[in-house]
CSV table of C-alpha atoms and ligand atoms in Angstrom, one decimal:
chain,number,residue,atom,x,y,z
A,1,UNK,CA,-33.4,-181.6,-0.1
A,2,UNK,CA,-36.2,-182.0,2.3
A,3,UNK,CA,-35.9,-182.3,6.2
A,4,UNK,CA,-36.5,-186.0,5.9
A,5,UNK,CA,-33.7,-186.7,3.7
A,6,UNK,CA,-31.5,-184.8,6.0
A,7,UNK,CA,-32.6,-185.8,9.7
A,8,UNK,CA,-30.5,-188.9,10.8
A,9,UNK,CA,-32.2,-192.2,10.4
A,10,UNK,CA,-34.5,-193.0,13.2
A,11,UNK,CA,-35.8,-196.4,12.4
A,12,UNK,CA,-35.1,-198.8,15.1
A,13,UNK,CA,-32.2,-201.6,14.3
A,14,UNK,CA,-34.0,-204.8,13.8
A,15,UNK,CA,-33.6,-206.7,17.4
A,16,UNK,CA,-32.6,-209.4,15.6
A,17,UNK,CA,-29.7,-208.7,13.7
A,18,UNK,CA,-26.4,-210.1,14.7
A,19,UNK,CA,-24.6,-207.2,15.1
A,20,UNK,CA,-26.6,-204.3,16.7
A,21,UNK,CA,-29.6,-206.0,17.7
A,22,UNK,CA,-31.2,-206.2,21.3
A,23,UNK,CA,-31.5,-210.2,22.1
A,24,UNK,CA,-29.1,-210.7,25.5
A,25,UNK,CA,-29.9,-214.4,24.6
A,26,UNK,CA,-26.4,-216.3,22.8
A,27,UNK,CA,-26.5,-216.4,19.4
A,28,UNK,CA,-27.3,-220.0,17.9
A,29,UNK,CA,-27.2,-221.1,14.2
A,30,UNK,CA,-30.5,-220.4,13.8
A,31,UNK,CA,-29.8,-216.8,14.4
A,32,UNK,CA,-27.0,-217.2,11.6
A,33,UNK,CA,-29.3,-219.0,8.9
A,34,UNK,CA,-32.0,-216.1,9.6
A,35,UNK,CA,-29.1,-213.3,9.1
A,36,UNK,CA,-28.3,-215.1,5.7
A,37,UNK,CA,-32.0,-215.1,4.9
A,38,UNK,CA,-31.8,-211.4,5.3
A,39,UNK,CA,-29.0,-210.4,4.0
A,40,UNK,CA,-27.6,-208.8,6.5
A,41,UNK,CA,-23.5,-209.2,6.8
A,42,UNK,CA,-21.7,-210.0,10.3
A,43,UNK,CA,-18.1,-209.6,12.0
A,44,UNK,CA,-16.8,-212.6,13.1
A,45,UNK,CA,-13.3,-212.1,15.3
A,46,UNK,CA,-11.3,-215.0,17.3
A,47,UNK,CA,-10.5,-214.9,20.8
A,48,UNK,CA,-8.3,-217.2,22.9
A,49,UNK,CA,-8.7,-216.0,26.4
A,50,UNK,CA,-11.8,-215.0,28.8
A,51,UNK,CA,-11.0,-211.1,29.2
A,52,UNK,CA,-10.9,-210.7,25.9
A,53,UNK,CA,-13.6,-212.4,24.4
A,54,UNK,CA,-15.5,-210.2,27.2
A,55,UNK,CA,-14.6,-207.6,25.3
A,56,UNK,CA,-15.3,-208.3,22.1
A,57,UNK,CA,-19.3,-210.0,23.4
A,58,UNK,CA,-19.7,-206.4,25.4
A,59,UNK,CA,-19.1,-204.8,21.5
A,60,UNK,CA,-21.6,-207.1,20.1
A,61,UNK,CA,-19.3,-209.2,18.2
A,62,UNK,CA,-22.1,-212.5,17.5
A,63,UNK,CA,-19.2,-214.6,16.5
A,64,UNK,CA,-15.7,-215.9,18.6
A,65,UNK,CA,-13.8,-218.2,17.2
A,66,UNK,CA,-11.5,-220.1,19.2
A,67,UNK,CA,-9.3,-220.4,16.2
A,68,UNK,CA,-6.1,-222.6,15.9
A,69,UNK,CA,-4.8,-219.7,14.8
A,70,UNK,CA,-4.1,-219.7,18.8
A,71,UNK,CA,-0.6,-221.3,17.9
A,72,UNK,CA,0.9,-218.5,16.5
A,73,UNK,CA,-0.8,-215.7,18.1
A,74,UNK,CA,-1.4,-217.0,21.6
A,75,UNK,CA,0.9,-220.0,22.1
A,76,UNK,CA,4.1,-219.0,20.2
A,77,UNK,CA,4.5,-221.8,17.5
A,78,UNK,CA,5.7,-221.4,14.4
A,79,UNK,CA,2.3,-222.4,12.9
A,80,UNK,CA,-1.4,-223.8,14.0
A,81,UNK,CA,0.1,-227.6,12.9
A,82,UNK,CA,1.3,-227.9,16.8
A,83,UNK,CA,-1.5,-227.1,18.4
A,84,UNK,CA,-3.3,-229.8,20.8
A,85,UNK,CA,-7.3,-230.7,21.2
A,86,UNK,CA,-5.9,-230.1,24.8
A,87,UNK,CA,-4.9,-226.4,24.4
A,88,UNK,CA,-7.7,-225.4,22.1
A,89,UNK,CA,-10.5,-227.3,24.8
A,90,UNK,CA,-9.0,-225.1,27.4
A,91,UNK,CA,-9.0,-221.8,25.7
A,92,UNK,CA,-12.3,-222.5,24.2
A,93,UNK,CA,-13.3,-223.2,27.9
A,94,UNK,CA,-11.9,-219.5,29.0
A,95,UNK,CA,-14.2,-217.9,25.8
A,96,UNK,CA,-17.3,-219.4,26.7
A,97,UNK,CA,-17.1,-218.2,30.3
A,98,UNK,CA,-15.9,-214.8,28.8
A,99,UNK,CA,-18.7,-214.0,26.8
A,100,UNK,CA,-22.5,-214.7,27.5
A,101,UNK,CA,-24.2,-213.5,23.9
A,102,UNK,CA,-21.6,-214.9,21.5
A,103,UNK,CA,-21.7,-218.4,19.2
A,104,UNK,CA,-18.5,-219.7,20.6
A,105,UNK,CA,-17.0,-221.8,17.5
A,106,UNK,CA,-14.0,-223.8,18.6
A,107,UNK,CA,-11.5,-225.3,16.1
A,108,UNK,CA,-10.9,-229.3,15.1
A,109,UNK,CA,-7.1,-228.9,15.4
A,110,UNK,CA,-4.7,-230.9,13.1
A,111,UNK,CA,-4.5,-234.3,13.6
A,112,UNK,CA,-7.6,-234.6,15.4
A,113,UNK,CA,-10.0,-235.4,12.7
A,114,UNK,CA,-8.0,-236.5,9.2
A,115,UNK,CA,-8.6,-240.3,10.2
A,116,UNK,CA,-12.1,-239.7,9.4
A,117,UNK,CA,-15.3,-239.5,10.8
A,118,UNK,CA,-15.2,-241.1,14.1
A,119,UNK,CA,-12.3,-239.7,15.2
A,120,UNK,CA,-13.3,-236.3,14.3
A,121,UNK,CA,-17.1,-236.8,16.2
A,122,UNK,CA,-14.8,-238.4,18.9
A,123,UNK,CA,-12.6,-235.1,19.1
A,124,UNK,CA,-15.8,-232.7,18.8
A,125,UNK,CA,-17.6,-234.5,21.5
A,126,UNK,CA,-14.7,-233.8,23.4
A,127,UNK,CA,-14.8,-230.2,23.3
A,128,UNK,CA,-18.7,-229.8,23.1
A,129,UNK,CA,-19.0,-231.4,26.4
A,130,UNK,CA,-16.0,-230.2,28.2
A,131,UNK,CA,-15.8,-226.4,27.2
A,132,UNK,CA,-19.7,-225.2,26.3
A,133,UNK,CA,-19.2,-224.2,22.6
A,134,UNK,CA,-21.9,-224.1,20.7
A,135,UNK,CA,-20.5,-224.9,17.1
A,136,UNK,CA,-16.8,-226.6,15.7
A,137,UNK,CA,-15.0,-225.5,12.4
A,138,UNK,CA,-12.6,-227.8,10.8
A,139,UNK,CA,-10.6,-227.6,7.5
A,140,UNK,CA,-11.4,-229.2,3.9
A,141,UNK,CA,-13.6,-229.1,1.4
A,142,UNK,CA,-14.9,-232.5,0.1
A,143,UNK,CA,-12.1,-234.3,1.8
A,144,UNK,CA,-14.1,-233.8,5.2
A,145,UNK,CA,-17.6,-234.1,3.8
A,146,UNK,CA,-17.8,-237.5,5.7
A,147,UNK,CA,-16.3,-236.2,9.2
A,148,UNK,CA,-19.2,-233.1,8.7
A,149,UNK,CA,-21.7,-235.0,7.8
A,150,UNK,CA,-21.1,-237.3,10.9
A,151,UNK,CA,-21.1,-234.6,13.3
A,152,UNK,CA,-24.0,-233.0,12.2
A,153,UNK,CA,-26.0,-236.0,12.1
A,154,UNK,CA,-24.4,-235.8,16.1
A,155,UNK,CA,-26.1,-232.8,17.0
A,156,UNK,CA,-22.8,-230.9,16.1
A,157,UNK,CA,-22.9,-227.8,14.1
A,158,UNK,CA,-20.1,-227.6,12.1
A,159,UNK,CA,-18.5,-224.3,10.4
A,160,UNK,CA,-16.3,-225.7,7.6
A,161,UNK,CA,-13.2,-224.0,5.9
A,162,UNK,CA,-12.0,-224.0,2.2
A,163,UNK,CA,-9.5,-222.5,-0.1
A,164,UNK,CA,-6.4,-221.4,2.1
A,165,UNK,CA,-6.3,-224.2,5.0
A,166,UNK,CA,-3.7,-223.2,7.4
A,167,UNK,CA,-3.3,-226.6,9.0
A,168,UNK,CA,-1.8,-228.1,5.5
A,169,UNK,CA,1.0,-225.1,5.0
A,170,UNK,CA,3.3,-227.8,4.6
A,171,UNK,CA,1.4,-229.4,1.8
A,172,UNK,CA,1.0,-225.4,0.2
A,173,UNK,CA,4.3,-224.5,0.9
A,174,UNK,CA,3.3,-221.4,2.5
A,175,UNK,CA,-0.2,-219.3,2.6
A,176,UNK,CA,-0.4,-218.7,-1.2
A,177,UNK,CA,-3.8,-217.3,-2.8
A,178,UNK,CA,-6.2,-220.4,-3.7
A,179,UNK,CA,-8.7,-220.8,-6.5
A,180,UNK,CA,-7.2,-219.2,-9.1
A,181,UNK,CA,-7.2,-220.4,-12.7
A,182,UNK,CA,-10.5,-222.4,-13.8
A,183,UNK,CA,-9.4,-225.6,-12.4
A,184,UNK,CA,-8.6,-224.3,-9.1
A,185,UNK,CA,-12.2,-222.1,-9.4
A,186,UNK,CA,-13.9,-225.2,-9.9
A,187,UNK,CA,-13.0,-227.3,-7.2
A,188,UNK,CA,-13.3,-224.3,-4.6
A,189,UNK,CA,-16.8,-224.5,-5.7
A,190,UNK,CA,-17.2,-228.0,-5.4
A,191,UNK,CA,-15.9,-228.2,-1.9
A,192,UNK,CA,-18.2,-225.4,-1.2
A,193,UNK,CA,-21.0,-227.4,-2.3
A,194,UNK,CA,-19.4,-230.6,-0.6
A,195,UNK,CA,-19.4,-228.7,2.5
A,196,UNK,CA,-22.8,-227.4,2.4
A,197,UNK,CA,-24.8,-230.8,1.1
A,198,UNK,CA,-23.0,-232.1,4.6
A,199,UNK,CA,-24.8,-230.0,6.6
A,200,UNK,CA,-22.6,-227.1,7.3
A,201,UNK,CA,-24.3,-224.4,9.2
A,202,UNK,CA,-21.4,-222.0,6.8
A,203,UNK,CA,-18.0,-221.8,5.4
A,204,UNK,CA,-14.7,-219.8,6.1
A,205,UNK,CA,-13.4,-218.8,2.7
A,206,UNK,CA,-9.6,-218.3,3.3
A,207,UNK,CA,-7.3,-216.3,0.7
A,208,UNK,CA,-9.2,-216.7,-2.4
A,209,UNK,CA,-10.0,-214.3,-5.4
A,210,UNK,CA,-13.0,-211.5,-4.6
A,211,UNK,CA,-15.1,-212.4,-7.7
A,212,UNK,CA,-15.0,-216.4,-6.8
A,213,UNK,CA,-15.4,-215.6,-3.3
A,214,UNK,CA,-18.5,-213.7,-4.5
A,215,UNK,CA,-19.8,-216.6,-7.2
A,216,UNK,CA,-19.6,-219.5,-4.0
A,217,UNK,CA,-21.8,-216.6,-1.3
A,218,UNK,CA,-24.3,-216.3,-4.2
A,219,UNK,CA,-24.5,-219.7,-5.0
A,220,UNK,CA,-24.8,-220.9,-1.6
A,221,UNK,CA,-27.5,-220.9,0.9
A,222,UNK,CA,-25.0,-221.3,4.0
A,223,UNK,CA,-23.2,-218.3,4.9
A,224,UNK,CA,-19.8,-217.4,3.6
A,225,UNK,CA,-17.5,-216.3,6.0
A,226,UNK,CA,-14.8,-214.2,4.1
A,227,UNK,CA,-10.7,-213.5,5.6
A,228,UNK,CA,-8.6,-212.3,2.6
A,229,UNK,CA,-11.9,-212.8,0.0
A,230,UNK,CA,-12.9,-209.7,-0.6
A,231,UNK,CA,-16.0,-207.9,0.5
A,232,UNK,CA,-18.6,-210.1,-1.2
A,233,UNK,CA,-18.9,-212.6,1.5
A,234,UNK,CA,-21.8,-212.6,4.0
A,235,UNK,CA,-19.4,-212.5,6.6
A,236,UNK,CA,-16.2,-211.7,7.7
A,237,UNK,CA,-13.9,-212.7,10.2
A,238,UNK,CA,-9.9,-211.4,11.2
A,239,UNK,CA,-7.6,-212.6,13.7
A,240,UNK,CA,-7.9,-210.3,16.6
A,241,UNK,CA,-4.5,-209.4,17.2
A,242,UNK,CA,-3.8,-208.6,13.4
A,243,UNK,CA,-7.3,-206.7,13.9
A,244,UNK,CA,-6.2,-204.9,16.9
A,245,UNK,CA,-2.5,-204.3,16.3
A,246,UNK,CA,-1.0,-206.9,18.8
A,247,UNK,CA,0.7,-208.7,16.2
A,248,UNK,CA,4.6,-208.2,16.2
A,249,UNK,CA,6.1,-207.7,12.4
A,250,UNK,CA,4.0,-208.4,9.0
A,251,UNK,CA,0.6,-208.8,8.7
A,252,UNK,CA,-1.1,-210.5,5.7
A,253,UNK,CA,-2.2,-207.9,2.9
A,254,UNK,CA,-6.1,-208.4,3.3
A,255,UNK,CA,-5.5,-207.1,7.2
A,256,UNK,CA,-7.2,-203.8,8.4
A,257,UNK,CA,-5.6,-202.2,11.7
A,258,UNK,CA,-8.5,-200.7,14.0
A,259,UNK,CA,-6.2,-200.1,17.1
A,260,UNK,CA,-2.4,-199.8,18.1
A,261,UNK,CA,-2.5,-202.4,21.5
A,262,UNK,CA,1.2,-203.3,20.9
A,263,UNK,CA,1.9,-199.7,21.3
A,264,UNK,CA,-0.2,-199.0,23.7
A,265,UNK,CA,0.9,-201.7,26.0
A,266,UNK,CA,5.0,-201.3,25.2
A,267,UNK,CA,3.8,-197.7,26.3
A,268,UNK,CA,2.4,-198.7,29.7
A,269,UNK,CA,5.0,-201.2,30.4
A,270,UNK,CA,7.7,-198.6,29.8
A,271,UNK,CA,6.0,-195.8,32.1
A,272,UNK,CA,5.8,-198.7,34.8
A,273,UNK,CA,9.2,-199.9,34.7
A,274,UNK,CA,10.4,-196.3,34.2
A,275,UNK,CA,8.2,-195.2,38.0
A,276,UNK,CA,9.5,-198.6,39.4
A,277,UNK,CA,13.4,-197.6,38.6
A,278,UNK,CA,12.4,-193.8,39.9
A,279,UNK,CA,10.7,-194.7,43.0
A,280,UNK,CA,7.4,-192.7,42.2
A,281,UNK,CA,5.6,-196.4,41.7
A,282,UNK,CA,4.0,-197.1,44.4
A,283,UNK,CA,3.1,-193.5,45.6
A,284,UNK,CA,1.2,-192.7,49.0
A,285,UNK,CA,-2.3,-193.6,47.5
A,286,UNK,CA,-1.0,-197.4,46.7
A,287,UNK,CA,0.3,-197.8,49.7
A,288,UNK,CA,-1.4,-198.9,53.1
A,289,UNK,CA,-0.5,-198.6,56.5
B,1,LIG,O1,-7.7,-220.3,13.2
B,1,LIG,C1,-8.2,-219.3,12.8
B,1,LIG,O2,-8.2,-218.2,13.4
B,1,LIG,C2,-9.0,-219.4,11.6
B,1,LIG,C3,-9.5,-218.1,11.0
B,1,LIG,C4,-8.3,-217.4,10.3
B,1,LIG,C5,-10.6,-218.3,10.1
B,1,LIG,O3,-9.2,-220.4,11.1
């Protein structure tokens, strides 16, 4: 083996590239088509508050999504169904000012868009305007061609989401895996399609089979953004606290733990409370006279 083959690899990242690159400026869709264009894959990870989603920009995540997801994670309901346009405008407020390099992609919550178009452009208006993001995502496949296709036409960019769509659990009767079997297959691809004629800038692909996950990214010229559809996808995206290890109890199979926060905080909490009961919290140096 010569030198060369061993020395580490020198070459400069590309500037461009989502992650790793050099541009301070935020990321648009533009940015997003180009990474598609180059094959180059990106993390995507939600945030809900504005010291977090500091974090996450400082680490070069492009991507925060202000995710409905908020209702379980950040807001303690049962499911995303409760969540309000209220609550995600003021959480997707509290990301943008966190972050100053990251698309900030704020959910359509339930109920604030399946009356159709104008209702859905009244709702995204609402949230462009008021909280700074600089994309929405909403659920459906070619049930919300029309609401896309309206809001793009807007000005809007709009991330859609297929296959496992959290917001109709009811309907599902849980979070089962979608698309498989070749009827199932077939309409995942033609709400993929759906989604992209209506201008989607790319598509969340939620709980669906690796291999179909793979035929709708190579079929597509919008990003696929993959959580639970294997490694195919040009993108993928986790729910931080599942990502970090914040989450209390189960996490879904398709999960990958890069930190232990829960412990690490039930850790500090107990030291404090322990110095608080023992009287060595505050000592001299947090203590003026
Ligand atoms: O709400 C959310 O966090 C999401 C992701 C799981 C894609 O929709």
């Amino acid at each position: 083996m010569t030198h060369a083959q061993n020395a580490p690899d020198s070459s400069p990242a590309n500037p461009k590239a989502l992650y790793g690159g050099t541009s301070s400026r935020r990321i648009t869709v533009r940015d997003i088509a180009a990474a598609k264009a180059r094959g180059e894959k990106w993390p995507m990870l939600t945030a809900y508050d504005a010291m977090t989603a500091s974090v996450f920009d400082e680490a070069g995540i492009p991507v925060l999504l202000v995710g409905d997801s908020m209702g379980n994670c950040h807001l303690g309901y049962e499911s995303t169904v409760p969540v309000t346009l209220d609550e995600i405008a003021v959480l997707s407020a509290a990301v943008v000012r966190g972050s100053k390099r990251a698309l900030v992609v704020a959910d359509l919550p339930f109920g604030t868009y399946q009356e159709g178009p104008v209702q859905a452009l009244r709702s995204a208006t609402r949230l462009v305007k008021e909280t700074g993001v600089g994309a929405i995502k909403l659920e459906g496949g070619e049930r919300s061609a029309e609401q896309i296709r309206l809001l793009v036409d807007a000005g809007i960019p709009v991330m859609a989401h297929i296959g496992l769509t959290p917001q109709s659990v009811n309907a599902f009767g849980g979070y089962p895996v979608q698309g498989r079997g070749e009827e199932a297959a077939q309409q995942l691809l033609r709400d993929a399609k759906a989604v992209q004629d209506a201008g989607a800038f790319s598509v969340v692909l939620e709980l669906v089979p690796a291999e179909l996950a793979a035929e709708v990214t190579r079929t597509l010229h919008i990003p696929t953004v993959g959580i639970g559809a294997g490694p195919h996808c040009d993108a993928q995206v986790l729910v931080w606290t599942d990502m970090a290890g914040m989450t209390s109890g189960r996490v879904p199979r398709f999960v990958k733990q890069y930190a232990d926060v829960r412990a690490s905080l039930t850790d500090a909490a107990r030291a404090f409370g322990a110095d608080v009961t023992a009287g060595a919290y505050p000592a001299e140096a947090h203590s003026f006279h």
